[in-house]
PDB file of C-alpha atoms in Angstrom:
ATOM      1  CA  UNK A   1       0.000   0.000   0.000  1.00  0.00           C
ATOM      2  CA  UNK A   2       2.715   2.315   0.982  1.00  0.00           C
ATOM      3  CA  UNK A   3       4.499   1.363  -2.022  1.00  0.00           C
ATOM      4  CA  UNK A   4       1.384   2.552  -4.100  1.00  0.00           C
ATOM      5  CA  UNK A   5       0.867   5.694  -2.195  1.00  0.00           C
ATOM      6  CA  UNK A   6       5.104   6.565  -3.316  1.00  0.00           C
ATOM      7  CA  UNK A   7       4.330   5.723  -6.631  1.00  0.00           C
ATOM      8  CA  UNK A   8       1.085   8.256  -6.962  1.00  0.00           C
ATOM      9  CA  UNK A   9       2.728  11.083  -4.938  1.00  0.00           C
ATOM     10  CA  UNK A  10       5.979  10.526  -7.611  1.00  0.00           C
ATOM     11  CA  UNK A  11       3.739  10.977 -10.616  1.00  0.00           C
ATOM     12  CA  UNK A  12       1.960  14.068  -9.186  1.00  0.00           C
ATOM     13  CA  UNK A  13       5.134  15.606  -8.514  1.00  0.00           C
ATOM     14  CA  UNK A  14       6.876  14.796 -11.781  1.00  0.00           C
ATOM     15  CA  UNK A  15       3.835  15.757 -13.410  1.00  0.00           C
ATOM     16  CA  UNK A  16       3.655  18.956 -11.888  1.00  0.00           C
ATOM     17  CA  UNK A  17       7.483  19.666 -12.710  1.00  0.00           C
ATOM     18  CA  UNK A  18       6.424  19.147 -16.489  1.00  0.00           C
ATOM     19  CA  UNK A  19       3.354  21.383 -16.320  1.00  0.00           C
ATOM     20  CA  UNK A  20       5.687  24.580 -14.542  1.00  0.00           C
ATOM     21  CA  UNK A  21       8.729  23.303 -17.351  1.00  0.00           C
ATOM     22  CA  UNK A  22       7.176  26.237 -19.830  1.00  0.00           C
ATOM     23  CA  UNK A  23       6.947  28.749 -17.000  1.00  0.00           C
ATOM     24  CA  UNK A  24      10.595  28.272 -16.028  1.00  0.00           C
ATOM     25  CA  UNK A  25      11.630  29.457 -19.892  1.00  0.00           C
ATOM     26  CA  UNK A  26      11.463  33.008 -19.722  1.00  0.00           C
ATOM     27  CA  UNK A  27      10.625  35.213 -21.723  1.00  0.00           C
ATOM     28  CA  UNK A  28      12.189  37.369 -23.828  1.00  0.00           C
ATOM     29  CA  UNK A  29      11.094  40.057 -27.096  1.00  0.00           C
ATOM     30  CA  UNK A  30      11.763  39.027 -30.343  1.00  0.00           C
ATOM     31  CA  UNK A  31      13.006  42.382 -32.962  1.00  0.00           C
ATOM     32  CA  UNK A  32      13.025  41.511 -36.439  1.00  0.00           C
ATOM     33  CA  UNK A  33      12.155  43.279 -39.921  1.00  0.00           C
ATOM     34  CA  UNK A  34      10.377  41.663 -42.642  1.00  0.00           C
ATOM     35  CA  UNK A  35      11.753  42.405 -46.136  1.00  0.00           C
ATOM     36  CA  UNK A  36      11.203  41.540 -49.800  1.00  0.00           C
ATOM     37  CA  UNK A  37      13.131  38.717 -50.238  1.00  0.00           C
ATOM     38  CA  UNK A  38      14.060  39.438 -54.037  1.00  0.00           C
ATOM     39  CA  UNK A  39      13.716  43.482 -53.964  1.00  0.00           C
ATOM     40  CA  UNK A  40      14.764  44.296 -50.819  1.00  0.00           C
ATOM     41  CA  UNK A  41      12.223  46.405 -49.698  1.00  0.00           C
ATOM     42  CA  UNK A  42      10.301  46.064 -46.021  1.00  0.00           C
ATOM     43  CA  UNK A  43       6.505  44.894 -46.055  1.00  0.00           C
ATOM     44  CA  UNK A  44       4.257  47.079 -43.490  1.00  0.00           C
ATOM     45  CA  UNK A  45       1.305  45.348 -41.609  1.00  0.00           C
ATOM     46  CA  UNK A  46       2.759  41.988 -42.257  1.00  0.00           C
ATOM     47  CA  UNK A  47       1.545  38.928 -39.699  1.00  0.00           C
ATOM     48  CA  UNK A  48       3.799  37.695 -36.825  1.00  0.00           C
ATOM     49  CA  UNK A  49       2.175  35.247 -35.242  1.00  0.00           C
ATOM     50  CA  UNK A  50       3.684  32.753 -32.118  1.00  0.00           C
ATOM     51  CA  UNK A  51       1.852  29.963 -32.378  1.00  0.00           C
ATOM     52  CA  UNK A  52       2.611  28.613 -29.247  1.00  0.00           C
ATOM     53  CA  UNK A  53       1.423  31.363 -26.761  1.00  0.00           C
ATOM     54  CA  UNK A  54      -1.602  33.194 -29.327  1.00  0.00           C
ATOM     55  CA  UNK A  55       0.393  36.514 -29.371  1.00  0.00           C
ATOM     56  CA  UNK A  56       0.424  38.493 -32.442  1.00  0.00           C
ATOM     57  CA  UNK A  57       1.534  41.765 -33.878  1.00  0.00           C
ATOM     58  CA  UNK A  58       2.283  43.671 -37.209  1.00  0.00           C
ATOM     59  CA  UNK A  59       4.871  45.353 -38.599  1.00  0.00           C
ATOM     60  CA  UNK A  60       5.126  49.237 -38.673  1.00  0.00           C
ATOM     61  CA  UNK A  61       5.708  51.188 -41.821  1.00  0.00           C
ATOM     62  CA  UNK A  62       9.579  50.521 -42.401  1.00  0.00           C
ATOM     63  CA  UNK A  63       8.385  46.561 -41.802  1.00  0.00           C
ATOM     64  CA  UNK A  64       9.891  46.070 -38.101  1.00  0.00           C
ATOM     65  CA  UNK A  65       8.105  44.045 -35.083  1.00  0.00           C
ATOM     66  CA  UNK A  66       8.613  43.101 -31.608  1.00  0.00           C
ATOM     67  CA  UNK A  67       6.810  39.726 -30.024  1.00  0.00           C
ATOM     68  CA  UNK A  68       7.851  38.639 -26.552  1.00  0.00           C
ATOM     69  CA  UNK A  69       8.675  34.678 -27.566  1.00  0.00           C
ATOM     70  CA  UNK A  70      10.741  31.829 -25.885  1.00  0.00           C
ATOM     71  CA  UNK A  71      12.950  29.282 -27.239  1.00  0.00           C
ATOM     72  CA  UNK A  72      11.240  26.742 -28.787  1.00  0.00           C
ATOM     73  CA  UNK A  73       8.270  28.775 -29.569  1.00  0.00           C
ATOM     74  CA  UNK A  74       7.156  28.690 -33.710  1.00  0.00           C
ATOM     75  CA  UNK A  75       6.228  32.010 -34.701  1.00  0.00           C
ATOM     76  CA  UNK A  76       4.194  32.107 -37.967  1.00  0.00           C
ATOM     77  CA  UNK A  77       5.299  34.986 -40.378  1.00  0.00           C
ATOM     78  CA  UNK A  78       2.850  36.015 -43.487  1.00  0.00           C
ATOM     79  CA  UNK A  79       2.057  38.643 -45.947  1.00  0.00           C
ATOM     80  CA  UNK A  80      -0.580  38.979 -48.487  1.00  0.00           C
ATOM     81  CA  UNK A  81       0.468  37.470 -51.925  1.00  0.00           C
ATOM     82  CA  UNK A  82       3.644  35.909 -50.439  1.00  0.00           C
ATOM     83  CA  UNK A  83       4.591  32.858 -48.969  1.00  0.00           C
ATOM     84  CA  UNK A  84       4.062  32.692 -45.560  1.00  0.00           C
ATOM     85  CA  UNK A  85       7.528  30.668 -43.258  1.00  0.00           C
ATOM     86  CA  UNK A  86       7.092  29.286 -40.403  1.00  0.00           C
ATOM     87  CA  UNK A  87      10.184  29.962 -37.621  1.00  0.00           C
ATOM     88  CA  UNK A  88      11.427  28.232 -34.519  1.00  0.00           C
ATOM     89  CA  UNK A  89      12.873  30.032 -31.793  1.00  0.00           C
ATOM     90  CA  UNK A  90      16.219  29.292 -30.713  1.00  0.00           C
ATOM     91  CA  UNK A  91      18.607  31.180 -28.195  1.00  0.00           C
ATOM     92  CA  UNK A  92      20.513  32.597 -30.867  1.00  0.00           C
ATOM     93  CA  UNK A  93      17.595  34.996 -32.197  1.00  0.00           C
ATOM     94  CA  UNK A  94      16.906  35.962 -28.897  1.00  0.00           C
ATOM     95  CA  UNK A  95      20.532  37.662 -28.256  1.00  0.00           C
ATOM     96  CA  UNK A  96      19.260  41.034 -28.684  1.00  0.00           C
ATOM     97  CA  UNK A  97      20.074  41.525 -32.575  1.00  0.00           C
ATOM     98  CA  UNK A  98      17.208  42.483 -34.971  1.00  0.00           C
ATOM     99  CA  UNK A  99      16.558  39.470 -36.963  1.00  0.00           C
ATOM    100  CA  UNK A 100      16.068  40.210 -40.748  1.00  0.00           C
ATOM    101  CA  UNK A 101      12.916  37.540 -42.448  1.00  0.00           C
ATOM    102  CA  UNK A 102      12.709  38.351 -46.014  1.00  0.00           C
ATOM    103  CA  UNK A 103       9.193  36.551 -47.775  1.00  0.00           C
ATOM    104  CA  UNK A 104       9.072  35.489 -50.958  1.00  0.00           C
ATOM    105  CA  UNK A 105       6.068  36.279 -53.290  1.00  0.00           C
ATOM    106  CA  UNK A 106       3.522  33.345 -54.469  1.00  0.00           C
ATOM    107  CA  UNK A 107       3.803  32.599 -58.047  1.00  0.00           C
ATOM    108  CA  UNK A 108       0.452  32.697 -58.604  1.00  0.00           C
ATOM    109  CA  UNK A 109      -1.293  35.964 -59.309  1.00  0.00           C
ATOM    110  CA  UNK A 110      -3.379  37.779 -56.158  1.00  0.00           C
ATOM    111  CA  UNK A 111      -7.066  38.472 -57.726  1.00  0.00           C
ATOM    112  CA  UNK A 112      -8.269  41.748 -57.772  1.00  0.00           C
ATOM    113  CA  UNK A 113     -10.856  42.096 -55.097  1.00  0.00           C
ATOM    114  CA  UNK A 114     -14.038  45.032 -55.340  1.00  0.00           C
ATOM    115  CA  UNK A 115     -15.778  45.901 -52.677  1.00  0.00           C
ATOM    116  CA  UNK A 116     -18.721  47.733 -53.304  1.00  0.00           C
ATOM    117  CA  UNK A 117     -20.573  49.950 -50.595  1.00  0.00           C
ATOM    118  CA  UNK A 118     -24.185  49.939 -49.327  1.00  0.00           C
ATOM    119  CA  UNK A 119     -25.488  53.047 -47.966  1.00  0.00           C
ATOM    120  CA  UNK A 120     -27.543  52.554 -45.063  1.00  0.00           C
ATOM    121  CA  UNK A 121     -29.583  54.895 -42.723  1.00  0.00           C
ATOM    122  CA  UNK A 122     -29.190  53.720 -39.317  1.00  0.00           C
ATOM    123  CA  UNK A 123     -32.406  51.795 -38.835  1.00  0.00           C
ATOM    124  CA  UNK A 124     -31.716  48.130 -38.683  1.00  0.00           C
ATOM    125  CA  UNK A 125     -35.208  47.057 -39.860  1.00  0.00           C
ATOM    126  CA  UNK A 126     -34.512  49.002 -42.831  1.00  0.00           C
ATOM    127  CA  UNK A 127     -31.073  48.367 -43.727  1.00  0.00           C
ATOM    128  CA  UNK A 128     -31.421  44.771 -43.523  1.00  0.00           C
ATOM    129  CA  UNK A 129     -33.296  44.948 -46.533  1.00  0.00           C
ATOM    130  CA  UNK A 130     -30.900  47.365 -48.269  1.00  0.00           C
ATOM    131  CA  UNK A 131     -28.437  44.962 -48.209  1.00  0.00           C
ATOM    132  CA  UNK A 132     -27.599  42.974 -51.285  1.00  0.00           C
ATOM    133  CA  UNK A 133     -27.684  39.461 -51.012  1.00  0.00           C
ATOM    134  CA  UNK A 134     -26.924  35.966 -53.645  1.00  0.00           C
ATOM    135  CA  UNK A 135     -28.312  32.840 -52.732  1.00  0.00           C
ATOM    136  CA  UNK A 136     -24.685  31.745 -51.486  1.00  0.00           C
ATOM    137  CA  UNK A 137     -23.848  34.852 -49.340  1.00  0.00           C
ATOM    138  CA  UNK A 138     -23.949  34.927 -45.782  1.00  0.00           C
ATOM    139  CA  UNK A 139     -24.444  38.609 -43.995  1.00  0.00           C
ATOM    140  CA  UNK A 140     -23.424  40.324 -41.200  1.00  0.00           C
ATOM    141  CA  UNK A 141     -25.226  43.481 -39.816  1.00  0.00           C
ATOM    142  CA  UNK A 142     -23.479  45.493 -37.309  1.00  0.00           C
ATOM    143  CA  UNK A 143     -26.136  45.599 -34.058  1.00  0.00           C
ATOM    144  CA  UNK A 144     -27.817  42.628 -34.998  1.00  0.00           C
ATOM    145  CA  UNK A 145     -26.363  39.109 -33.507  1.00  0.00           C
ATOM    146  CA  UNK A 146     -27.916  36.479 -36.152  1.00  0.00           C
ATOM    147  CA  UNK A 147     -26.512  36.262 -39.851  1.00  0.00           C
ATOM    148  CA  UNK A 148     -28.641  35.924 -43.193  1.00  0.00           C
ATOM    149  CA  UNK A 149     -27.882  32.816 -45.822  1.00  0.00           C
ATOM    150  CA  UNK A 150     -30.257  32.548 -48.511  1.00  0.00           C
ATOM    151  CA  UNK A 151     -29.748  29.533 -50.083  1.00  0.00           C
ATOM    152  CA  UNK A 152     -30.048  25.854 -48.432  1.00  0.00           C
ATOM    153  CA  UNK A 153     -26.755  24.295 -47.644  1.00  0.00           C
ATOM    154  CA  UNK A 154     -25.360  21.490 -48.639  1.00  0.00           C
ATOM    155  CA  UNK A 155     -25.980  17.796 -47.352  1.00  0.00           C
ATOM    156  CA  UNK A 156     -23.458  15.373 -47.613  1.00  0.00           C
ATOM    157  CA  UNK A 157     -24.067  11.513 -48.646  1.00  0.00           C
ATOM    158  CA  UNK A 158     -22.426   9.341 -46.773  1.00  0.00           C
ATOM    159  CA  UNK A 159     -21.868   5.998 -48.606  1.00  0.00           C
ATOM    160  CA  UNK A 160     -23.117   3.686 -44.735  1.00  0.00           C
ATOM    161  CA  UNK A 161     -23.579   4.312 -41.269  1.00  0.00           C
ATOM    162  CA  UNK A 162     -19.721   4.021 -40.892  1.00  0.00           C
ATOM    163  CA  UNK A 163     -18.866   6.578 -42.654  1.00  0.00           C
ATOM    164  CA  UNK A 164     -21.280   8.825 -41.053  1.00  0.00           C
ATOM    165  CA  UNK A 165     -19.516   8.100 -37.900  1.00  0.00           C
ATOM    166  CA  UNK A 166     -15.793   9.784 -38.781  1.00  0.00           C
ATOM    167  CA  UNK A 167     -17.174  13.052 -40.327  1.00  0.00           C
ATOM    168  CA  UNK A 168     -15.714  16.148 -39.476  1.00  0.00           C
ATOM    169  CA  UNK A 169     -17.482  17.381 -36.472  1.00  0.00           C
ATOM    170  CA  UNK A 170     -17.047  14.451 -34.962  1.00  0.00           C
ATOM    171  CA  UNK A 171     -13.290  14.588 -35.910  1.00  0.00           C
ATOM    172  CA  UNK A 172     -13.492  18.401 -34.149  1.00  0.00           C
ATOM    173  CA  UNK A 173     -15.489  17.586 -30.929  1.00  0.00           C
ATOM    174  CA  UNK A 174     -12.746  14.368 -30.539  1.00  0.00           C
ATOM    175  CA  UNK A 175      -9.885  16.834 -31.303  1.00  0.00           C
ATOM    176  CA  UNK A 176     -10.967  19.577 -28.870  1.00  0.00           C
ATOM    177  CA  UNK A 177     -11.287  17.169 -26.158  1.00  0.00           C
ATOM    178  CA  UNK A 178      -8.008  15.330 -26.268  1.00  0.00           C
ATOM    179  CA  UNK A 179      -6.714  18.799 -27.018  1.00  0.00           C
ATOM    180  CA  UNK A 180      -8.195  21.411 -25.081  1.00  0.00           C
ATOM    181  CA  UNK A 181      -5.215  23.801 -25.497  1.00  0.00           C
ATOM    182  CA  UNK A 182      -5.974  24.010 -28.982  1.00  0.00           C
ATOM    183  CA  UNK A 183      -9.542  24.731 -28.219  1.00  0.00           C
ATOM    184  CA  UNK A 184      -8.195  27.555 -25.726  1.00  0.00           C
ATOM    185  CA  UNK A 185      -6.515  29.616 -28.379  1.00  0.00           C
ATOM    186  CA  UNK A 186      -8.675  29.502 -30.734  1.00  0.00           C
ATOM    187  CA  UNK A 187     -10.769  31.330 -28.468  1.00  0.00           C
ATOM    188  CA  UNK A 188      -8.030  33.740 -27.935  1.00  0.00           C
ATOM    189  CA  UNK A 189      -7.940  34.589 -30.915  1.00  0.00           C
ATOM    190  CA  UNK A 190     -11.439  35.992 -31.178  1.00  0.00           C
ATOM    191  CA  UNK A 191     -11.378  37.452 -28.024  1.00  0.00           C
ATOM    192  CA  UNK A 192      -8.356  39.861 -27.858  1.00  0.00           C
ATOM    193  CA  UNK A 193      -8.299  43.163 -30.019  1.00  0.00           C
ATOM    194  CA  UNK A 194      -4.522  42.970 -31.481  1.00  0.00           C
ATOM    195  CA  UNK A 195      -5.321  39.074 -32.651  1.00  0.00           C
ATOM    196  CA  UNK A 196      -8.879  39.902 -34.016  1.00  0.00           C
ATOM    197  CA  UNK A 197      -7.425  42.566 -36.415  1.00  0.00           C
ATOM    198  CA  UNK A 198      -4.427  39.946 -37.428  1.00  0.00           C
ATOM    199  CA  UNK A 199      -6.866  37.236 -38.491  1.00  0.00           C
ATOM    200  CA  UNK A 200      -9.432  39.666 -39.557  1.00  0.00           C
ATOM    201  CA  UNK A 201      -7.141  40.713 -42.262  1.00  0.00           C
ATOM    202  CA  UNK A 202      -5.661  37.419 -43.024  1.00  0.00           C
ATOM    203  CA  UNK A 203      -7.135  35.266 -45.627  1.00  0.00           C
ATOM    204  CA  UNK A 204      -4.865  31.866 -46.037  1.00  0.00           C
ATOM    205  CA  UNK A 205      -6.469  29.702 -43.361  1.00  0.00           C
ATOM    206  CA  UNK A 206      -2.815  28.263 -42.003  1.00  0.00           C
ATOM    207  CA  UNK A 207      -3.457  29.775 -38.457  1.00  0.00           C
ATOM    208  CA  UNK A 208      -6.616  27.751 -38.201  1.00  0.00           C
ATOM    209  CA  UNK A 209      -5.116  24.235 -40.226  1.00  0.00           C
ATOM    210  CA  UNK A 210      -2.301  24.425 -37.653  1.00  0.00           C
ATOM    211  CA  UNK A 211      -4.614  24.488 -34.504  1.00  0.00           C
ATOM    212  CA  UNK A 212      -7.392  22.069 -35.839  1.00  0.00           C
ATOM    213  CA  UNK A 213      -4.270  19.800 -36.995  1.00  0.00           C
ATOM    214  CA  UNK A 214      -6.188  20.040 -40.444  1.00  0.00           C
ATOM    215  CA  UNK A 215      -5.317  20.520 -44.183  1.00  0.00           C
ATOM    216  CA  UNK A 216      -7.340  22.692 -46.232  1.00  0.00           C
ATOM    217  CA  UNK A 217      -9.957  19.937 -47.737  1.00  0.00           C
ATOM    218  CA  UNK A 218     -10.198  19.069 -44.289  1.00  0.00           C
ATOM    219  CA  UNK A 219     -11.197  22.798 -43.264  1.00  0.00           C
ATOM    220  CA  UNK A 220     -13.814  22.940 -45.815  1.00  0.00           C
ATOM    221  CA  UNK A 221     -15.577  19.683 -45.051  1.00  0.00           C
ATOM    222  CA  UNK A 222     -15.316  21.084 -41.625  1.00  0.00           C
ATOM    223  CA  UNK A 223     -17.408  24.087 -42.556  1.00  0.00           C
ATOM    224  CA  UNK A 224     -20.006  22.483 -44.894  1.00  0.00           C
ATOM    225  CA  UNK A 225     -20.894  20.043 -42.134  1.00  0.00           C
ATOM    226  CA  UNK A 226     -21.224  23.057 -39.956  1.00  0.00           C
ATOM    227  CA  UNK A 227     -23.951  23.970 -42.956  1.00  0.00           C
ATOM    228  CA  UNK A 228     -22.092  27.195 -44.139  1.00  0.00           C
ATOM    229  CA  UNK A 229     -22.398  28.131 -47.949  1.00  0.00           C
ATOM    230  CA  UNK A 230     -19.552  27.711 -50.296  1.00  0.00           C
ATOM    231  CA  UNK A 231     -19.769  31.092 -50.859  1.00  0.00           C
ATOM    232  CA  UNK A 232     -18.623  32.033 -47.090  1.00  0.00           C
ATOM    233  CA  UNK A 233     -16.502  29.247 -46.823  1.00  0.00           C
ATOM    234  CA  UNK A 234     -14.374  30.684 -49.884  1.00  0.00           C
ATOM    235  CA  UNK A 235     -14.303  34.336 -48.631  1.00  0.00           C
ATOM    236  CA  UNK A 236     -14.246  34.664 -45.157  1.00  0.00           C
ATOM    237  CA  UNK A 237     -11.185  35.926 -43.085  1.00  0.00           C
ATOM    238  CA  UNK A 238     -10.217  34.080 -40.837  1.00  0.00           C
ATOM    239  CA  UNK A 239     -11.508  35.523 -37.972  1.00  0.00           C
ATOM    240  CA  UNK A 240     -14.788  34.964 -39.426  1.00  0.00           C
ATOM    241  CA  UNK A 241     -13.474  31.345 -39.680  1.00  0.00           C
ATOM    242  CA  UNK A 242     -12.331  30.906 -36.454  1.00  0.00           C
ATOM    243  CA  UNK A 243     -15.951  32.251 -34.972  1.00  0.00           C
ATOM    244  CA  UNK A 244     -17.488  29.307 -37.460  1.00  0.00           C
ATOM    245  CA  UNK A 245     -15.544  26.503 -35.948  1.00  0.00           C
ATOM    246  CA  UNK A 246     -16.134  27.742 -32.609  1.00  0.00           C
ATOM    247  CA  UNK A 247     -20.117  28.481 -32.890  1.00  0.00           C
ATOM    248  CA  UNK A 248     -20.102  25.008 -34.462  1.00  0.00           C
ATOM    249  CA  UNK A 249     -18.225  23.432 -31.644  1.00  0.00           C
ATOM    250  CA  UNK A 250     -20.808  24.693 -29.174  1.00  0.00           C
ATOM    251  CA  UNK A 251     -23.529  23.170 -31.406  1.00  0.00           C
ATOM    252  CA  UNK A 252     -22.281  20.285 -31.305  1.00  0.00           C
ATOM    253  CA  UNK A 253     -20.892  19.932 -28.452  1.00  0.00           C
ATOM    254  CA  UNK A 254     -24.964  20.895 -26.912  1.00  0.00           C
ATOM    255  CA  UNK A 255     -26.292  18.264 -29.391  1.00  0.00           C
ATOM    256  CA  UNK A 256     -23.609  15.614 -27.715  1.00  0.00           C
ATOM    257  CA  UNK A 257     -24.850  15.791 -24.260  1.00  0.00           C
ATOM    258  CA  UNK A 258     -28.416  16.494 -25.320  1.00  0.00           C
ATOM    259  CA  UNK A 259     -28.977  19.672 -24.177  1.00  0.00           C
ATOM    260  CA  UNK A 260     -31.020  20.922 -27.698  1.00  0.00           C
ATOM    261  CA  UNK A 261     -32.485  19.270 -30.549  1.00  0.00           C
ATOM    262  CA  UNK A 262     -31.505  19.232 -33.824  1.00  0.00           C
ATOM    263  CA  UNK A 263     -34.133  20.952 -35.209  1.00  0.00           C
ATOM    264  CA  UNK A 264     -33.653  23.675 -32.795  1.00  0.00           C
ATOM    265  CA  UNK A 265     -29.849  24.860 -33.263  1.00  0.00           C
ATOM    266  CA  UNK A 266     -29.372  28.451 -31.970  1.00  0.00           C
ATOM    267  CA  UNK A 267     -28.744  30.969 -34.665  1.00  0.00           C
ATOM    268  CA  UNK A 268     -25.072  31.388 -36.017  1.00  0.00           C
ATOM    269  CA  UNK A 269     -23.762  34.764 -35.464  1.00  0.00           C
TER     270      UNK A 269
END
């Protein structure tokens, strides 16, 4: 018995050792420029992301950034229309000396996106209807917490009952609960003002493959389980994204331990 009792009081106290090992690292702020790889010239407002502890920032006009990291963090570094590196921390780049990341640009071409205004008056009775609308697009209205799809979404056939049982929400409520630090930051990311404008302007989904652990197919089915139209799948940021997954989580997570029907899902916002 007394051998027993040893044995559990050594595995609490290893295994609170481990939990304070990331606690012990300290801190320190990474300075760095981001650059043109091929002209030389620095990129304002590009993404630095650490992946590890869901703190972001952007770089200032002449492209330079500060983000308080620790050695073996990954800190995600992006820019519209170029290719987005990936970075681990080691004590060498934490010495004090401003690192230089130059970024490559994508061969493909970026698209040239329009956006086109809608004048509204105020009233949100009234400028609900004013709003134009496809039968894929999903709206927002400042004020108002529900969104507007016309258009049905999408069911998915699913060749037996087996297969049925490894689709993607299922795959996301599994993930989240053998993972609940992955479910934590994603959370952090739509809570806290400097993160919300990073993946508010960011487009590429990689932030929110990395945390679900998915690729981008993956992502998609994800979404069109979650009944969301191809249309907002295809152009929402990813802040918009990460609100998706979450709201869909919480669905599903209600319909798992019975707390609503089916029929009766709350409203996605």
């Amino acid at each position: 018995m007394y051998k027993h009792l040893s044995l559990i009081v050594l595995l609490f106290v290893s295994t609170k050792l481990f939990s304070q090992k990331d606690s012990i690292i300290p801190t320190k702020i990474l300075k760095g420029q981001i650059v043109h790889a091929e002209k030389n010239e620095t990129l304002s407002a590009a993404h630095v992301l650490n992946l590890n502890t869901v703190q972001g920032t952007i770089t200032n006009e002449d492209g330079f950034f500060e983000l308080p990291t620790r050695v073996n963090d990954t800190i995600l570094v992006s820019y519209l229309g170029f290719s987005s590196i990936k970075l681990k921390i080691t004590n060498d780049l934490l010495k004090g000396n401003e690192l230089e990341i130059a970024l490559y640009e994508k061969p493909e071409e970026v698209k040239e996106v329009i956006i086109k205004s809608t004048k509204l008056i105020g009233v949100l009775e009234v400028d609900v209807k004013m709003v134009p609308k496809d039968r894929f697009t999903r709206i927002h209205i400042n004020g108002l917490p529900q969104t507007y799809e016309v258009g049905k979404p999408k069911k998915k056939n699913f060749s037996s009952p087996i297969a049925a049982l490894f689709n993607p929400v299922d795959f996301l409520y599994s993930h989240f609960g053998k993972k609940p630090k992955q479910l934590k930051k994603l959370q952090k990311l739509k809570k806290e003002d400097d993160l919300r404008k990073i993946m508010a302007g960011k487009f590429d989904r990689e932030v929110m493959m990395e945390y679900l652990d998915m690729d981008r197919q993956e992502l998609t089915d994800l979404l069109t389980d979650c009944n969301y139209s191809d249309y907002f799948i295809k152009k929402a940021s990813d802040l918009q994204m990460t609100e998706a997954v979450l709201d869909c989580y919480e669905n599903y997570k209600a319909l798992k331990k019975g707390k609503i029907e089916r029929d009766k899902l709350p409203k996605k916002n």
